[in-house]
XYZ file of C-alpha atoms in Angstrom:
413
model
C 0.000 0.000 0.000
C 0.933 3.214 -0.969
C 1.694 5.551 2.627
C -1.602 7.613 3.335
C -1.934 11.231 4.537
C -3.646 11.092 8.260
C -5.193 13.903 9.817
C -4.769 13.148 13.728
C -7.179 15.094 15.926
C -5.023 14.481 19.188
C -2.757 16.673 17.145
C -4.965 19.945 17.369
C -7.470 19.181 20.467
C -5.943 16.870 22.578
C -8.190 14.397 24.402
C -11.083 17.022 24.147
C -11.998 15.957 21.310
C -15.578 15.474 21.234
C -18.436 14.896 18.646
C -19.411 18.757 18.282
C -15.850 19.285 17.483
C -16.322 16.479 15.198
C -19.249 17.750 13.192
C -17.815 21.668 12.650
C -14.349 19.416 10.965
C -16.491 17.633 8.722
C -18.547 20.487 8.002
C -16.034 22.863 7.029
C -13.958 19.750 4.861
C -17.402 19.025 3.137
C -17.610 22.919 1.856
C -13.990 22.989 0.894
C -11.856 19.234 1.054
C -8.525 18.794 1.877
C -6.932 15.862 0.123
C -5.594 13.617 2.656
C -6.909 10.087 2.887
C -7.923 9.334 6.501
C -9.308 11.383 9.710
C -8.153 9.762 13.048
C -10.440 9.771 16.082
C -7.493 9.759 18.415
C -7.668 9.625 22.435
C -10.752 10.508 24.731
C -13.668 9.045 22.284
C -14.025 5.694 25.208
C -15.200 5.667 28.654
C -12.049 3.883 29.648
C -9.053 2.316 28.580
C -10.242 -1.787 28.554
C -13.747 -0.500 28.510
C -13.531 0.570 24.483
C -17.128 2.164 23.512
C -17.977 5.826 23.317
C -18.290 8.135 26.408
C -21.828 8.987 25.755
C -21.516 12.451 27.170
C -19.034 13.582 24.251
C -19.731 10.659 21.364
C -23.777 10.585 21.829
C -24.294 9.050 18.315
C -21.294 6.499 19.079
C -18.318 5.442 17.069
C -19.953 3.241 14.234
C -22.069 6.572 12.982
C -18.483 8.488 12.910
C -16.958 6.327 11.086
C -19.878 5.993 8.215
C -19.953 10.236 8.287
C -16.020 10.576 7.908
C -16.852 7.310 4.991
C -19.201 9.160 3.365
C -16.640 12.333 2.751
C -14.309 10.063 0.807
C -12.020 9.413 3.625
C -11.045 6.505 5.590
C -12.011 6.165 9.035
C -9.407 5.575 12.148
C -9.796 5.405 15.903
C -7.086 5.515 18.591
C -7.014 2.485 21.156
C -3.889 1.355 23.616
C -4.846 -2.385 23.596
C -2.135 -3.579 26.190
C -3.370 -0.888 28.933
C -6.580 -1.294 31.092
C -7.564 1.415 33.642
C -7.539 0.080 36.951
C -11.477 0.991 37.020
C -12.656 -0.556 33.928
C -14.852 -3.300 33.771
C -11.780 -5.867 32.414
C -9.928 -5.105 35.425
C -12.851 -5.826 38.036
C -14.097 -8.467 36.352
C -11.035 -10.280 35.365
C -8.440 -9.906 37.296
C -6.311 -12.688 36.489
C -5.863 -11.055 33.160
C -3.631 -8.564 34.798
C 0.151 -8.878 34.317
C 2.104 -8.770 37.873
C 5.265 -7.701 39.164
C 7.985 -10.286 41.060
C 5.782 -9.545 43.986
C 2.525 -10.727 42.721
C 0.851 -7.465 42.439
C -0.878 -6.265 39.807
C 1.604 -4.459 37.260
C 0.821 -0.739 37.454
C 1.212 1.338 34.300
C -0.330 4.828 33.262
C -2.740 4.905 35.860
C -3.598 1.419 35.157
C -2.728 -2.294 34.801
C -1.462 -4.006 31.485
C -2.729 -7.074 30.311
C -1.344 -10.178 30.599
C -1.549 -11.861 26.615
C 0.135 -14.991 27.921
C -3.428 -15.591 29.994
C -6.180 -17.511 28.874
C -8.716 -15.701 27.304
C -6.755 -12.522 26.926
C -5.579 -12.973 23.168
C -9.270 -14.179 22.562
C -10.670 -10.821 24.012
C -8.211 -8.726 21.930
C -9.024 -10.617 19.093
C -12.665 -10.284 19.137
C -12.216 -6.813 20.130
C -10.522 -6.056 16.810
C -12.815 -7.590 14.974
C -15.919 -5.707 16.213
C -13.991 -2.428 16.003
C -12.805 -3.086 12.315
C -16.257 -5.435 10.565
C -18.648 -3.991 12.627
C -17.899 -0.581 13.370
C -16.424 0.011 10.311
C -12.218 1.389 11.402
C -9.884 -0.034 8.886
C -7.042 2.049 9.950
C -6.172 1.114 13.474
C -3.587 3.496 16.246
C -2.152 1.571 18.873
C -0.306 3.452 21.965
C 1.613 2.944 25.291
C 2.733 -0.350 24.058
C 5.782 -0.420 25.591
C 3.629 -0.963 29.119
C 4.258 -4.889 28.371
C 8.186 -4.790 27.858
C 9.694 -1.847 29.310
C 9.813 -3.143 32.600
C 11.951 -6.184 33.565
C 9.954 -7.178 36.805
C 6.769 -7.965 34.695
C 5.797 -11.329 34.671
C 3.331 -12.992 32.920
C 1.077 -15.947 33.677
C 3.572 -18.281 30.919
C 6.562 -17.946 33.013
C 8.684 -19.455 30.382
C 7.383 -16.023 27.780
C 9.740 -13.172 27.152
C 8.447 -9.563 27.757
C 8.998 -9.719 23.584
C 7.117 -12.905 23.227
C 4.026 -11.731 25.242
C 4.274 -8.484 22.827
C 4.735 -10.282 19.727
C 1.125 -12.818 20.519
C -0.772 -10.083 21.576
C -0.303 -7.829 18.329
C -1.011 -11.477 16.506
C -4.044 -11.261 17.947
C -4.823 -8.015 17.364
C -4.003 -8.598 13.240
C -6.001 -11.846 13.169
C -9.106 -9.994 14.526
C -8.609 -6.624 12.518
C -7.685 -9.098 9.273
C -5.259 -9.109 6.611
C -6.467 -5.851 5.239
C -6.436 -3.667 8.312
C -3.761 -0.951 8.553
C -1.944 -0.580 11.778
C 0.098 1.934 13.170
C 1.810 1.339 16.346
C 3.130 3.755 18.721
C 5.235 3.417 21.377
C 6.118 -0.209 20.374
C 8.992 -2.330 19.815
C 10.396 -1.568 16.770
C 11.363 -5.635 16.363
C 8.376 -7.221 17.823
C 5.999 -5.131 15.212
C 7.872 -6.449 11.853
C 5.482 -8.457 9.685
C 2.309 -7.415 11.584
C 2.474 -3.030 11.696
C 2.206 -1.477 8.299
C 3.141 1.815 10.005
C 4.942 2.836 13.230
C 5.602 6.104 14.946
C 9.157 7.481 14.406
C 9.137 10.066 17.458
C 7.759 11.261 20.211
C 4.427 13.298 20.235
C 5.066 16.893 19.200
C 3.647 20.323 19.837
C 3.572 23.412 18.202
C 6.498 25.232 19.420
C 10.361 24.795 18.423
C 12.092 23.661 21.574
C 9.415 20.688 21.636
C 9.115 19.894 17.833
C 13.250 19.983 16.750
C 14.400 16.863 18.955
C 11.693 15.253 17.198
C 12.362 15.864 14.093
C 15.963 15.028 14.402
C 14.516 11.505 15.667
C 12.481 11.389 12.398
C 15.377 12.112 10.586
C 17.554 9.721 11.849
C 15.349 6.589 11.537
C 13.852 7.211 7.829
C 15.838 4.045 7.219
C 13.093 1.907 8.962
C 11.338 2.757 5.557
C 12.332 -0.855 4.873
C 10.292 -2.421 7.986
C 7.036 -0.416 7.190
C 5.792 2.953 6.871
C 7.595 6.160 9.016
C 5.151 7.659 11.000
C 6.736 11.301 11.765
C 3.433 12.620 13.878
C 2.568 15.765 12.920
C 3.250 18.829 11.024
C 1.612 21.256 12.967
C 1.541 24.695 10.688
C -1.071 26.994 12.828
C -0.772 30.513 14.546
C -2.452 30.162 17.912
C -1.198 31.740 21.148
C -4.340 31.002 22.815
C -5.590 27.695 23.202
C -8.214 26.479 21.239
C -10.024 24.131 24.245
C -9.943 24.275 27.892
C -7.984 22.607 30.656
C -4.600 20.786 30.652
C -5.242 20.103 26.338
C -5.379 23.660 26.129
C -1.039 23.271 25.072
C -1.446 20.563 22.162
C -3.573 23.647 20.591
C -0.759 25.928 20.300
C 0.973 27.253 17.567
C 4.471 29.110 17.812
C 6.385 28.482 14.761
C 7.839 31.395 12.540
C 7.647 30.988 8.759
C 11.787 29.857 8.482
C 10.953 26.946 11.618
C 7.339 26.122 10.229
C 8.666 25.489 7.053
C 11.015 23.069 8.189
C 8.681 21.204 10.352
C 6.751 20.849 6.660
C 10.060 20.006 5.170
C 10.348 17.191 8.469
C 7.241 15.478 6.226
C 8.795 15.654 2.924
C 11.576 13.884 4.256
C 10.515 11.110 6.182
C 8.994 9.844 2.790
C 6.229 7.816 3.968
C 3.195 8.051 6.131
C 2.263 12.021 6.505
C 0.472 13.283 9.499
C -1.287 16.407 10.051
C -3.444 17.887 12.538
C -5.005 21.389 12.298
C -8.625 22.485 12.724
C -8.464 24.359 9.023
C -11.226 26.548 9.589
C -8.885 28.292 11.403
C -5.305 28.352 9.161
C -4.192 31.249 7.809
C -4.212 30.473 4.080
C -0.349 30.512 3.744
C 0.054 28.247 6.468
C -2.647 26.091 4.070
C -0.904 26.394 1.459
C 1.964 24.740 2.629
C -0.075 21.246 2.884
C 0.855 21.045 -1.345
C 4.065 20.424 -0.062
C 3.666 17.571 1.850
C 0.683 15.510 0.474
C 0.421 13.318 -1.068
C 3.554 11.053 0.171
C 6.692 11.130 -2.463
C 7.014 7.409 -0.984
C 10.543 7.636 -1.121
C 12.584 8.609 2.115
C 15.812 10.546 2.500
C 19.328 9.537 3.006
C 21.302 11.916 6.039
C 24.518 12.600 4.179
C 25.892 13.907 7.593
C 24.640 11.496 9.958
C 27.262 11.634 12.811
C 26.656 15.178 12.698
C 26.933 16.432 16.743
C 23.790 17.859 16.675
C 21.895 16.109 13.637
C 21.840 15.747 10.399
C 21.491 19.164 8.272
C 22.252 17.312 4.425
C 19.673 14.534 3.601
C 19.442 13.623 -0.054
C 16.063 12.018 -1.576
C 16.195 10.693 -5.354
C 13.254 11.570 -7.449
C 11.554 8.781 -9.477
C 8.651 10.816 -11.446
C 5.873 8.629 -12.370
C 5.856 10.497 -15.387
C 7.806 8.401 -17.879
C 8.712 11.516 -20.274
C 11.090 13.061 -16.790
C 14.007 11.792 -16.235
C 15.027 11.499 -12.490
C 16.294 13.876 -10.119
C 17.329 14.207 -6.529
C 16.557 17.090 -3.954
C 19.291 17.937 -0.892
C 17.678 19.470 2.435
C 19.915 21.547 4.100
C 18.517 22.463 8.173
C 20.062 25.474 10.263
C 19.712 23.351 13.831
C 21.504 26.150 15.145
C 19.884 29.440 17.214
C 21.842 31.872 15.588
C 22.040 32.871 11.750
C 24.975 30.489 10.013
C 26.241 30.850 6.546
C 25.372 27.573 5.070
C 26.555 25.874 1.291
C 26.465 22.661 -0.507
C 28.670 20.540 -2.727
C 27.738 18.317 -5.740
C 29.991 15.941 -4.513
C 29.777 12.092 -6.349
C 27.303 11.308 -3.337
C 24.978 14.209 -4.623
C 24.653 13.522 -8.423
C 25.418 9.619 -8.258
C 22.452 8.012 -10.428
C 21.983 11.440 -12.642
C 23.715 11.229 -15.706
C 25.467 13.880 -16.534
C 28.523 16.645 -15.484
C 26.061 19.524 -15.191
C 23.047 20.362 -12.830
C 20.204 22.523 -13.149
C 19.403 24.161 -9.400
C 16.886 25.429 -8.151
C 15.817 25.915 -4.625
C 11.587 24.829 -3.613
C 10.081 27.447 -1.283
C 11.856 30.184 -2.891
C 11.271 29.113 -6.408
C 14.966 30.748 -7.066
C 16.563 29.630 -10.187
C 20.492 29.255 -8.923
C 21.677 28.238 -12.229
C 23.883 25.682 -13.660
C 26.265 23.594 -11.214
C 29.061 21.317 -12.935
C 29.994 18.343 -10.946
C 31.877 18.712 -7.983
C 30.323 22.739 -7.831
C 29.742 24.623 -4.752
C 26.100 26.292 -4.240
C 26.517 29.130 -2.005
C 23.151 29.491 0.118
C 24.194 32.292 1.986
C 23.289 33.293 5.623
C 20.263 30.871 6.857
C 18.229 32.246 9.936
C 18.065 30.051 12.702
C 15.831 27.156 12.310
C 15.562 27.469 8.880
C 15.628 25.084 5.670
C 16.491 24.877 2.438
C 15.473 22.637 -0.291
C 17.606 22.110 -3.554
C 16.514 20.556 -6.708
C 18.923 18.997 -8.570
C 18.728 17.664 -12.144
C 20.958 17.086 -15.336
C 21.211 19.990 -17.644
C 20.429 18.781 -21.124
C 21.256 22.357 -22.753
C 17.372 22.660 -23.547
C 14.720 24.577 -21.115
């Protein structure tokens, strides 16, 4: 499958997300679309974690008439779960205790507020199975996102009710269970898992932590994006979100007011875009866009759909991260020959005079000795480059990015 474009509402409201909030986003995408391919219904939508149907107060038509509105837009429904966790005052908890993981001491295993379940128990892989399969045949969620998965193996004094399973077994049969009840079909995107248990079964898995709409928060992870685009191999990059709004005052109440905020200036917004074009794969968003300023719209082109192909750091010892990653162009258009583009990121706080080389690395795969460049958000012609040339960028502002395209001069326009 081709990566898809996901708009994330976690990404813009938080947990408040509710279905008023709901109704004015498909509202406003009905009277002018935005062409991504599926809305999330991220965390807050259940009563509890193990107890996974609506809260009535905030979903009062329920989960199976979301998903056939956001259907009947053209998009592909997804809802949020965190299958491994159970709040310790759900219904699974009181009612089934023995489906609790414990510690060495025989006590329940406590974990965000909670307990995590024990998928070496009888019954448990059954539940999660059956689970699945409601949420995906019946109520209509092909795209599934997992979280807090890491409750089952990031502890070493879990232990399970199969004493002779490894924290990674008792991961590995619980997402089996998960895929046989979702199906072959399914897409799954895991976050917060283990990066080996989740090959074969995750078609998509989260690069990063969760970001927020202000630079110190949103640069360390795009430097973790950045340095695992190679994963492209295992399945689809998940960067979470580009976040591209103006807000200094939150957009909901209470302690989600923060995930509402946006801080960036143009030079560090357009790198968080350029954070998307890199990764190459799955491309997040989450913005109520009744609200964008239309530049800050305008900057989705960029991103979506996915080029499907993900960059190469040409500096990747760099001390502070890479700030040269190279992506080759395959156009599906059969009449363009190939080209590559080279992303050059000022990590630094001050201004820095900043250049690139068409070193053999650069230009390998294009044939020829000279270059047509150009750079993307400016749409500056720089010229032509021989081979082994120097393109002189000048002074970058802090935070800033720079996007070269680079293709063989044929002598014809």
């Amino acid at each position: 499958l081709p990566p898809p474009s996901v708009w994330c509402s976690f990404s813009v409201y938080g947990e408040s997300y509710n279905e008023q909030l709901f109704s004015e986003d498909l509202n406003d995408l009905s009277k002018r679309p935005v062409p991504f391919d599926v809305i999330l219904i991220d965390g807050g939508w259940e009563r509890s974690r193990g107890e996974w149907n609506p809260d009535p107060e905030l979903w009062p038509s329920g989960m199976k008439s979301a998903a056939e509105r956001i259907a009947s837009l053209g998009y592909r429904p997804a809802l949020w779960t965190a299958p491994f966790t159970v709040s310790s005052d759900s219904p699974i908890a009181r009612e089934y205790p023995d489906w609790m993981a414990r510690t060495g001491e025989g006590k329940p295993y406590e974990y965000m507020s909670g307990f995590v379940l024990d998928t070496t128990a009888p019954g448990v892989c059954d539940y999660l199975e059956g689970l699945y399969r409601t949420l995906t045949f019946d109520w209509g969620y092909q795209y599934h996102k997992f979280d807090f998965m890491r409750g089952i193996f990031n502890n070493p004094d879990i232990r399970f009710y199969d004493q002779s399973s490894t924290r990674l077994d008792a991961y590995r049969v619980g997402l089996e269970a998960i895929r046989r009840g979702a199906g072959p079909d399914a897409y799954l995107c895991v976050c917060g898992g283990h990066y080996g248990g989740s090959i074969g079964l995750a078609n998509a898995q989260r690069s990063g932590s969760d970001v927020r709409g202000w630079w110190e928060i949103m640069k360390p992870r795009i430097k973790q994006n950045l340095m695992r685009t190679w994963m492209h191999r295992l399945w689809h990059v998940d960067p979470d979100a580009m976040l591209l709004r103006r807000r200094e005052v939150p957009l909901v109440e209470g302690n989600m007011g923060a995930y509402t905020l946006g801080k960036f200036n143009d030079d560090e917004v357009q790198t968080v875009v350029l954070n998307q074009y890199l990764g190459g794969q799955l491309i997040c968003l989450g913005e109520a866009f009744r609200y964008l300023d239309e530049d800050r719209r305008a900057l989705l082109r960029h991103a979506i759909p996915s080029i499907a192909t993900a960059a190469v750091p040409l500096d990747p010892f760099e001390p502070t991260a890479p700030s040269q990653l190279l992506t080759r162009v395959i156009p599906k258009c059969d009449d363009l020959e190939p080209w590559h583009t080279l992303a050059l990121i000022n990590w630094s706080d001050d201004s820095k005079a900043m250049s690139a080389t068409l070193c053999p690395r650069v230009t390998d795969g294009l044939l020829s000795d000279r270059f047509l460049v150009s750079e993307f958000f400016s749409e500056e012609l720089i010229g032509i480059v021989p081979a082994g040339g120097e393109v002189d960028l000048g002074v970058m502002p802090p935070h800033a990015s720079r996007l070269l395209r680079i293709a063989p001069w044929r002598g014809d326009c």
